[in-house]
CSV table of C-alpha atoms in Angstrom, one decimal:
chain,number,residue,atom,x,y,z
A,222,MET,CA,4.7,11.6,-2.4
A,223,ALA,CA,4.7,8.6,-4.5
A,224,CYS,CA,0.5,8.1,-4.9
A,225,SER,CA,-2.4,9.8,-7.3
A,226,LYS,CA,-4.8,8.3,-4.9
A,227,GLU,CA,-5.7,9.0,-1.5
A,228,LYS,CA,-7.1,5.5,-0.6
A,229,GLU,CA,-2.7,4.4,-2.1
A,230,CYS,CA,-1.5,7.4,0.1
A,231,GLN,CA,-3.2,6.0,3.3
A,232,ILE,CA,-2.2,2.7,2.5
A,233,LEU,CA,1.6,3.9,2.8
A,234,GLU,CA,1.2,6.1,4.9
A,235,ASP,CA,-0.4,3.0,7.2
A,236,MET,CA,2.8,1.6,6.2
A,237,LYS,CA,5.7,4.1,7.1
A,238,GLU,CA,4.0,3.8,10.6
A,239,TYR,CA,3.4,0.3,10.7
A,240,TYR,CA,7.2,-0.5,10.2
A,241,GLY,CA,8.8,2.9,11.7
A,242,LYS,CA,7.0,3.3,15.1
A,243,THR,CA,4.8,-0.2,15.8
A,244,ILE,CA,6.9,-3.0,14.9
A,245,GLN,CA,10.0,-2.6,16.4
A,246,ASN,CA,11.8,-6.5,15.8
A,247,LYS,CA,10.6,-9.3,13.9
A,248,ASP,CA,8.8,-11.7,16.8
A,249,GLU,CA,6.3,-8.6,16.8
A,250,LEU,CA,4.9,-9.8,13.6
A,251,MET,CA,2.4,-11.9,13.3
A,252,ILE,CA,3.6,-14.0,10.5
A,253,ASN,CA,6.4,-14.7,12.4
A,254,ASN,CA,4.7,-15.9,14.9
A,255,SER,CA,4.6,-20.1,16.0
A,256,THR,CA,1.5,-20.7,14.9
A,257,SER,CA,1.9,-18.6,11.5
A,258,THR,CA,4.6,-19.9,9.9
A,259,CYS,CA,5.9,-20.3,6.2
A,260,ASP,CA,6.4,-24.2,5.2
A,261,ALA,CA,10.0,-24.1,3.8
A,262,PRO,CA,11.8,-27.4,4.2
A,263,PRO,CA,15.5,-26.4,6.0
A,264,CYS,CA,17.7,-24.7,3.7
A,265,LYS,CA,21.6,-25.0,3.9
A,266,LEU,CA,22.8,-21.6,2.6
A,267,PRO,CA,26.2,-21.9,0.2
A,268,ARG,CA,29.4,-21.4,2.7
A,269,HIS,CA,29.8,-17.6,1.6
A,270,ILE,CA,26.6,-16.9,2.3
A,271,ALA,CA,26.6,-18.1,5.8
A,272,ASP,CA,29.4,-17.0,6.6
A,273,ALA,CA,28.6,-13.2,5.3
A,274,LEU,CA,25.4,-13.7,7.6
A,275,GLU,CA,27.4,-14.1,10.6
A,276,LEU,CA,29.2,-10.6,10.1
A,277,ILE,CA,26.0,-8.8,10.3
A,278,HIS,CA,26.0,-6.9,13.9
A,279,PRO,CA,23.3,-8.7,16.2
A,280,ASP,CA,21.1,-5.3,16.4
A,281,VAL,CA,20.7,-5.8,12.5
A,282,LYS,CA,20.2,-9.2,13.2
A,283,ALA,CA,17.1,-8.5,15.2
A,284,LYS,CA,15.7,-6.1,13.3
A,285,SER,CA,14.7,-8.0,9.8
A,286,TYR,CA,11.5,-8.3,9.0
A,287,GLY,CA,11.9,-10.4,5.5
A,288,CYS,CA,10.9,-14.0,4.6
A,289,GLY,CA,14.8,-15.5,4.3
A,290,MET,CA,17.7,-14.3,2.6
A,291,THR,CA,17.0,-13.5,-0.5
A,292,VAL,CA,20.0,-13.1,-2.7
A,293,PRO,CA,21.0,-14.8,-6.4
A,294,GLU,CA,24.2,-15.9,-7.7
A,295,LEU,CA,26.8,-14.1,-8.7
A,296,LEU,CA,27.4,-10.4,-7.0
A,297,GLU,CA,31.0,-10.0,-7.1
A,298,GLY,CA,31.6,-6.4,-8.7
A,299,THR,CA,27.9,-5.1,-9.0
A,300,HIS,CA,26.0,-2.9,-8.5
A,301,VAL,CA,22.8,-3.6,-5.9
A,302,LEU,CA,19.6,-1.9,-5.3
A,303,ASP,CA,17.6,-3.4,-2.4
A,304,LEU,CA,14.0,-2.4,-2.4
A,305,GLY,CA,12.9,-2.0,1.0
A,306,SER,CA,16.1,-2.3,2.8
A,307,GLY,CA,14.2,-1.8,6.4
A,308,ALA,CA,17.4,-1.7,8.8
A,309,GLY,CA,19.5,-3.1,6.0
A,310,HIS,CA,19.9,-6.9,7.1
A,311,ASP,CA,20.3,-7.5,3.3
A,312,CYS,CA,22.2,-5.0,2.3
A,313,PHE,CA,25.1,-5.1,4.5
A,314,ALA,CA,25.2,-9.3,3.7
A,315,LEU,CA,25.0,-7.9,0.0
A,316,ALA,CA,27.7,-5.6,0.8
A,317,LYS,CA,30.0,-8.8,1.9
A,318,LEU,CA,28.7,-10.5,-1.0
A,319,VAL,CA,29.4,-7.5,-3.8
A,320,GLY,CA,33.2,-7.1,-2.7
A,321,GLU,CA,34.8,-4.1,-2.4
A,322,ARG,CA,34.7,-3.5,-5.7
A,323,GLY,CA,30.7,-3.7,-5.8
A,324,HIS,CA,28.3,-0.8,-4.2
A,325,VAL,CA,24.8,-1.4,-2.4
A,326,THR,CA,21.9,0.8,-2.6
A,327,GLY,CA,18.8,0.2,-0.1
A,328,VAL,CA,16.0,2.2,-0.2
A,329,ASP,CA,13.1,2.7,2.1
A,330,MET,CA,10.1,5.3,2.9
A,331,THR,CA,10.6,4.8,6.3
A,332,GLU,CA,12.7,7.6,8.0
A,333,GLU,CA,13.4,5.9,11.5
A,334,GLN,CA,14.4,2.4,9.2
A,335,LEU,CA,17.3,4.5,7.2
A,336,GLU,CA,18.7,6.1,10.1
A,337,PHE,CA,18.9,2.8,12.2
A,338,ALA,CA,20.5,1.1,9.0
A,339,ARG,CA,23.2,4.2,8.4
A,340,ARG,CA,24.3,3.9,12.3
A,341,TYR,CA,25.8,0.2,10.9
A,342,ILE,CA,27.4,1.7,7.6
A,343,ASP,CA,31.0,1.9,9.2
A,344,TYR,CA,30.8,-1.3,11.6
A,345,HIS,CA,30.5,-3.3,8.3
A,346,ARG,CA,32.9,-1.2,6.7
A,347,GLU,CA,35.2,-2.3,8.8
A,348,THR,CA,34.1,-5.6,10.3
A,349,PHE,CA,35.0,-6.7,6.0
A,350,GLY,CA,38.4,-4.5,6.0
A,351,TYR,CA,36.7,-2.4,3.4
A,352,SER,CA,38.8,0.8,2.9
A,353,LYS,CA,36.0,3.1,2.3
A,354,PRO,CA,32.1,2.4,2.5
A,355,ASN,CA,30.1,0.2,0.1
A,356,THR,CA,26.7,0.8,0.9
A,357,ASP,CA,24.4,3.7,0.6
A,358,PHE,CA,20.9,4.1,2.5
A,359,VAL,CA,18.4,6.6,0.3
A,360,MET,CA,15.0,7.9,1.1
A,361,ALA,CA,12.0,6.8,-1.4
A,362,TYR,CA,9.1,5.3,-1.7
A,363,ILE,CA,9.7,2.1,-4.0
A,364,GLU,CA,7.0,2.9,-6.8
A,365,LYS,CA,8.7,6.3,-7.1
A,366,LEU,CA,12.3,5.4,-7.3
A,367,GLY,CA,13.4,8.7,-9.1
A,368,ASP,CA,12.3,10.8,-6.3
A,369,ALA,CA,16.0,9.4,-4.8
A,370,GLY,CA,17.6,10.6,-8.3
A,371,LEU,CA,17.9,6.7,-9.3
A,372,LYS,CA,18.6,7.0,-12.7
A,373,ASP,CA,18.0,5.1,-15.8
A,374,ASP,CA,20.4,1.7,-16.2
A,375,THR,CA,22.0,1.9,-12.6
A,376,PHE,CA,21.6,-1.2,-11.6
A,377,ASP,CA,22.9,-5.3,-12.5
A,378,VAL,CA,20.7,-6.6,-9.6
A,379,ILE,CA,17.8,-5.6,-7.8
A,380,ILE,CA,16.8,-7.2,-4.7
A,381,SER,CA,13.2,-7.2,-2.7
A,382,ASN,CA,12.7,-9.5,0.7
A,383,CYS,CA,8.8,-9.3,1.0
A,384,VAL,CA,8.1,-5.6,0.4
A,385,VAL,CA,6.4,-5.7,-3.1
A,386,ASN,CA,3.1,-7.0,-0.9
A,387,LEU,CA,2.9,-3.8,1.1
A,388,SER,CA,2.6,-1.6,-2.0
A,389,PRO,CA,-0.7,-0.2,-3.5
A,390,ASP,CA,0.6,0.0,-7.0
A,391,LYS,CA,2.9,-3.5,-7.6
A,392,ARG,CA,2.8,-1.9,-11.1
A,393,ALA,CA,4.4,1.1,-10.2
A,394,VAL,CA,7.6,-1.0,-8.4
A,395,LEU,CA,7.9,-3.7,-11.5
A,396,LYS,CA,7.9,-0.7,-14.4
A,397,GLU,CA,10.6,1.4,-11.9
A,398,ALA,CA,12.6,-1.9,-11.1
A,399,HIS,CA,12.6,-2.4,-15.4
A,400,ARG,CA,13.8,0.8,-15.8
A,401,VAL,CA,16.7,2.1,-13.5
A,402,LEU,CA,18.0,-2.1,-14.3
A,403,LYS,CA,20.8,-2.1,-16.7
A,404,PRO,CA,19.8,-4.8,-20.0
A,405,GLY,CA,20.2,-7.9,-19.0
A,406,GLY,CA,19.8,-7.2,-15.6
A,407,GLU,CA,17.7,-8.9,-13.2
A,408,MET,CA,15.6,-8.2,-10.4
A,409,TYR,CA,15.5,-11.3,-7.7
A,410,PHE,CA,12.8,-11.4,-5.4
A,411,SER,CA,11.0,-12.8,-2.2
A,412,ASP,CA,7.1,-11.9,-1.4
A,413,MET,CA,4.1,-13.8,-0.3
A,414,TYR,CA,1.4,-14.4,-3.4
A,415,ALA,CA,-2.6,-15.6,-3.0
A,416,ASP,CA,-4.2,-18.2,-5.1
A,417,GLN,CA,-6.9,-15.5,-6.4
A,418,VAL,CA,-7.9,-11.5,-6.2
A,419,VAL,CA,-7.7,-10.7,-2.8
A,420,PRO,CA,-10.8,-9.0,-1.7
A,421,ASP,CA,-11.7,-5.4,-1.1
A,422,HIS,CA,-13.0,-6.0,2.2
A,423,ILE,CA,-9.1,-7.6,3.6
A,424,LYS,CA,-7.7,-4.5,1.4
A,425,GLN,CA,-9.2,-2.2,3.9
A,426,HIS,CA,-7.7,-4.2,6.8
A,427,LYS,CA,-4.4,-2.3,8.6
A,428,VAL,CA,-2.9,-4.9,9.8
A,429,LEU,CA,-3.5,-7.4,7.7
A,430,TRP,CA,-1.8,-5.2,5.2
A,431,GLY,CA,1.3,-4.6,7.7
A,432,GLU,CA,1.6,-7.8,7.7
A,433,GLY,CA,1.5,-8.6,4.0
A,434,PHE,CA,-1.7,-10.8,3.1
A,435,ALA,CA,-4.1,-7.7,2.4
A,436,GLY,CA,-1.6,-6.9,-0.4
A,437,ALA,CA,-0.1,-10.0,-1.1
A,438,LEU,CA,-1.2,-10.3,-5.4
A,439,TRP,CA,-2.4,-13.0,-7.1
A,440,TRP,CA,0.2,-14.8,-9.0
A,441,GLU,CA,-1.5,-14.4,-11.7
A,442,ASP,CA,-1.1,-10.8,-12.1
A,443,LEU,CA,2.3,-10.8,-11.5
A,444,VAL,CA,2.8,-12.6,-14.2
A,445,ARG,CA,0.8,-10.3,-16.2
A,446,ILE,CA,2.6,-7.5,-15.0
A,447,THR,CA,5.8,-8.1,-15.5
A,448,ARG,CA,5.9,-8.6,-19.3
A,449,GLU,CA,3.9,-5.8,-19.5
A,450,VAL,CA,6.2,-3.6,-18.1
A,451,GLY,CA,9.0,-5.2,-20.1
A,452,PHE,CA,10.7,-8.3,-18.1
A,453,SER,CA,11.2,-12.1,-19.0
A,454,THR,CA,8.7,-14.6,-18.2
A,455,PRO,CA,9.1,-14.8,-14.3
A,456,ARG,CA,10.8,-17.9,-13.0
A,457,LEU,CA,10.0,-19.7,-10.2
A,458,VAL,CA,13.1,-20.2,-8.3
A,459,LYS,CA,11.4,-22.3,-5.0
A,460,ALA,CA,8.0,-21.5,-3.1
A,461,SER,CA,6.4,-22.9,0.2
A,462,ASN,CA,2.7,-22.9,1.1
A,463,ILE,CA,2.3,-20.3,4.7
A,464,ASN,CA,0.9,-21.7,7.0
A,465,ILE,CA,-1.7,-18.7,8.7
A,466,LYS,CA,-2.9,-18.2,12.4
A,467,LYS,CA,-6.1,-18.7,13.2
A,468,SER,CA,-7.5,-15.1,14.2
A,469,ILE,CA,-5.9,-14.2,10.7
A,470,GLN,CA,-7.5,-17.0,8.4
A,471,ASP,CA,-10.7,-15.9,10.0
A,472,LEU,CA,-10.1,-12.6,8.6
A,473,THR,CA,-9.0,-14.1,5.0
A,474,GLY,CA,-11.4,-17.2,4.6
A,475,ASN,CA,-10.5,-19.2,2.1
A,476,ILE,CA,-7.6,-17.6,0.5
A,477,LYS,CA,-4.2,-19.6,0.7
A,478,TYR,CA,-0.9,-18.4,0.6
A,479,VAL,CA,2.7,-18.6,-0.6
A,480,ALA,CA,6.2,-17.5,0.1
A,481,ALA,CA,7.8,-17.4,-3.4
A,482,THR,CA,10.4,-15.9,-5.0
A,483,TYR,CA,11.0,-15.1,-8.5
A,484,ARG,CA,13.8,-14.0,-10.6
A,485,LEU,CA,12.8,-11.2,-13.8
A,486,PHE,CA,15.4,-10.0,-16.4
A,487,LYS,CA,15.5,-7.0,-18.5
A,488,VAL,CA,16.2,-8.6,-21.9
A,489,PRO,CA,14.9,-7.7,-25.4
A,490,GLN,CA,11.4,-9.8,-25.4
A,491,ASN,CA,11.4,-10.1,-29.5
A,492,GLY,CA,10.1,-13.2,-30.5
A,493,ASN,CA,13.5,-13.7,-32.1
A,494,ASN,CA,14.5,-15.8,-29.4
A,495,MET,CA,16.0,-19.9,-30.1
A,496,PRO,CA,15.9,-23.1,-27.7
A,497,ALA,CA,19.7,-23.7,-26.9
A,498,ASP,CA,21.9,-26.1,-25.9
A,499,VAL,CA,24.6,-24.7,-23.3
A,500,VAL,CA,27.1,-26.1,-20.6
A,501,TYR,CA,27.8,-24.9,-17.4
A,502,ASN,CA,31.6,-24.1,-16.4
A,503,GLY,CA,31.2,-24.1,-12.6
A,504,SER,CA,32.6,-20.8,-12.3
A,505,VAL,CA,29.8,-19.2,-10.4
A,506,THR,CA,31.2,-19.1,-6.7
A,507,GLY,CA,29.6,-21.5,-4.0
A,508,HIS,CA,28.1,-23.5,-7.2
A,509,ASP,CA,31.1,-25.4,-8.1
A,510,GLU,CA,29.3,-28.3,-9.1
A,511,VAL,CA,25.6,-28.0,-10.1
A,512,ILE,CA,23.4,-24.4,-10.4
A,513,ALA,CA,19.9,-24.2,-10.3
A,514,LEU,CA,18.4,-21.0,-12.1
A,515,ASP,CA,14.9,-21.5,-11.4
A,516,LYS,CA,13.0,-24.7,-9.7
A,517,HIS,CA,13.1,-26.5,-13.2
A,518,ASN,CA,16.3,-25.8,-14.4
A,519,THR,CA,19.6,-27.2,-12.5
A,520,PHE,CA,22.3,-27.6,-14.6
A,521,LYS,CA,25.6,-29.8,-13.7
A,522,VAL,CA,29.0,-28.8,-14.5
A,523,GLY,CA,30.0,-30.3,-18.1
A,524,SER,CA,26.4,-31.6,-18.8
A,525,VAL,CA,25.1,-30.6,-22.0
A,526,ALA,CA,21.6,-29.0,-21.2
A,527,GLU,CA,18.8,-27.8,-23.2
A,528,VAL,CA,17.0,-24.2,-22.6
A,529,ASP,CA,14.0,-23.0,-23.4
A,530,PRO,CA,14.3,-19.4,-26.3
A,531,GLU,CA,13.7,-17.0,-23.0
A,532,LEU,CA,16.2,-18.8,-20.9
A,533,SER,CA,18.4,-19.4,-23.4
A,534,ALA,CA,18.6,-15.2,-24.2
A,535,ILE,CA,18.8,-14.8,-21.0
A,536,ILE,CA,21.9,-16.7,-20.4
A,537,GLN,CA,23.5,-15.1,-22.8
A,538,GLN,CA,22.7,-11.8,-22.3
A,539,SER,CA,22.9,-11.3,-18.3
A,540,ARG,CA,26.0,-11.7,-16.2
A,541,PHE,CA,25.5,-15.9,-16.3
A,542,ALA,CA,27.4,-14.9,-20.1
A,543,SER,CA,30.2,-15.8,-18.0
A,544,ALA,CA,29.5,-18.5,-16.7
A,545,PHE,CA,27.5,-20.8,-19.8
A,546,THR,CA,29.2,-22.0,-23.3
A,547,VAL,CA,26.1,-21.4,-25.5
A,548,VAL,CA,26.8,-25.2,-27.7
A,549,THR,CA,24.3,-25.5,-30.3
A,550,SER,CA,21.5,-23.1,-30.8
A,551,LYS,CA,18.0,-25.5,-32.4
A,552,SER,CA,15.0,-24.3,-34.2
A,553,PRO,CA,12.0,-23.6,-32.7
A,554,ASP,CA,10.0,-27.0,-32.2
A,555,GLY,CA,6.4,-25.2,-31.1
A,556,GLU,CA,6.6,-23.1,-27.9
A,557,LYS,CA,7.0,-24.5,-24.4
A,558,THR,CA,5.1,-23.3,-21.1
A,559,ILE,CA,7.6,-22.1,-19.0
A,560,PRO,CA,5.9,-23.0,-15.1
A,561,THR,CA,5.3,-19.9,-12.6
A,562,ASN,CA,2.9,-20.8,-10.7
A,563,PRO,CA,4.0,-21.0,-7.0
A,564,PHE,CA,1.1,-23.0,-5.6
A,565,SER,CA,2.2,-26.2,-8.1
A,566,GLY,CA,4.2,-28.9,-6.0
A,567,THR,CA,3.8,-27.3,-2.9
A,568,ARG,CA,3.8,-28.9,0.3
A,569,ALA,CA,-0.3,-28.6,1.6
A,570,ALA,CA,-0.7,-26.5,4.8
């Protein structure tokens, strides 16, 4: 088992039972109840992503428990890992987006979910017109990816869709993600966050763990932990308040929650990076005219934009290098703060 403490082991076993046996479809989750919702404005997906989603088998769609679709840009030909892949919904959509030359691996701790997903591998291979499957599913705890044989520096991209909050050891999850990513690789993930440290009495509640509320990380702890394990500063992509039904709020008290998407990059944190002017060339599928790398950095084709030292390093050392031209590098003009607070600017619940 992936844990060293009895309490952590029990949480993992409870989550296996909750998502393997108790919850059979997304409508059974309290967070998907009409009075407990994510306060996000309608999001228009790029056409190529919407097309991929339309091809997913209806039975797989019905067992998708995530909070939205977690898809970064520029996936063609990449090797992608999905942490907490469940019934395979996101994996199969990604399998279409990476193309036949790419590959998607889903990892989950729940045998029932893995068995379900594996039954649909050939269906999606045939639907996509591939000569062989480009998807596989392995069993492991996301805190110990090595148990599934996942080696260092293997994946270009890691995604996760509202799963990290279910883990009792977030540091282990992020450390393992950093280990298996290639240099320049990215972890792009959606999750629930709290505006304060969740107290122990809430963490004892089995159902609140299953729904994500008990295990939600204080967002400031996310920033601290990601830096400590070697990632870049989290880049906030989007965030929206979660409106909680009264029966849950009676238990969680004054804690506020958001659903937020962050991107983390495995780039050297040596302090020698410089600000830069960059120009986007419009080569990313679905983003012919404009691309947003995070909530605060949007780039128009052909326009010069200044980026902070860390984003400069990310662009030049990641898969995005081919999509940008670095025009000039500048001398540092004081350290600029990278916005990471998902509660800033979200609509009131």
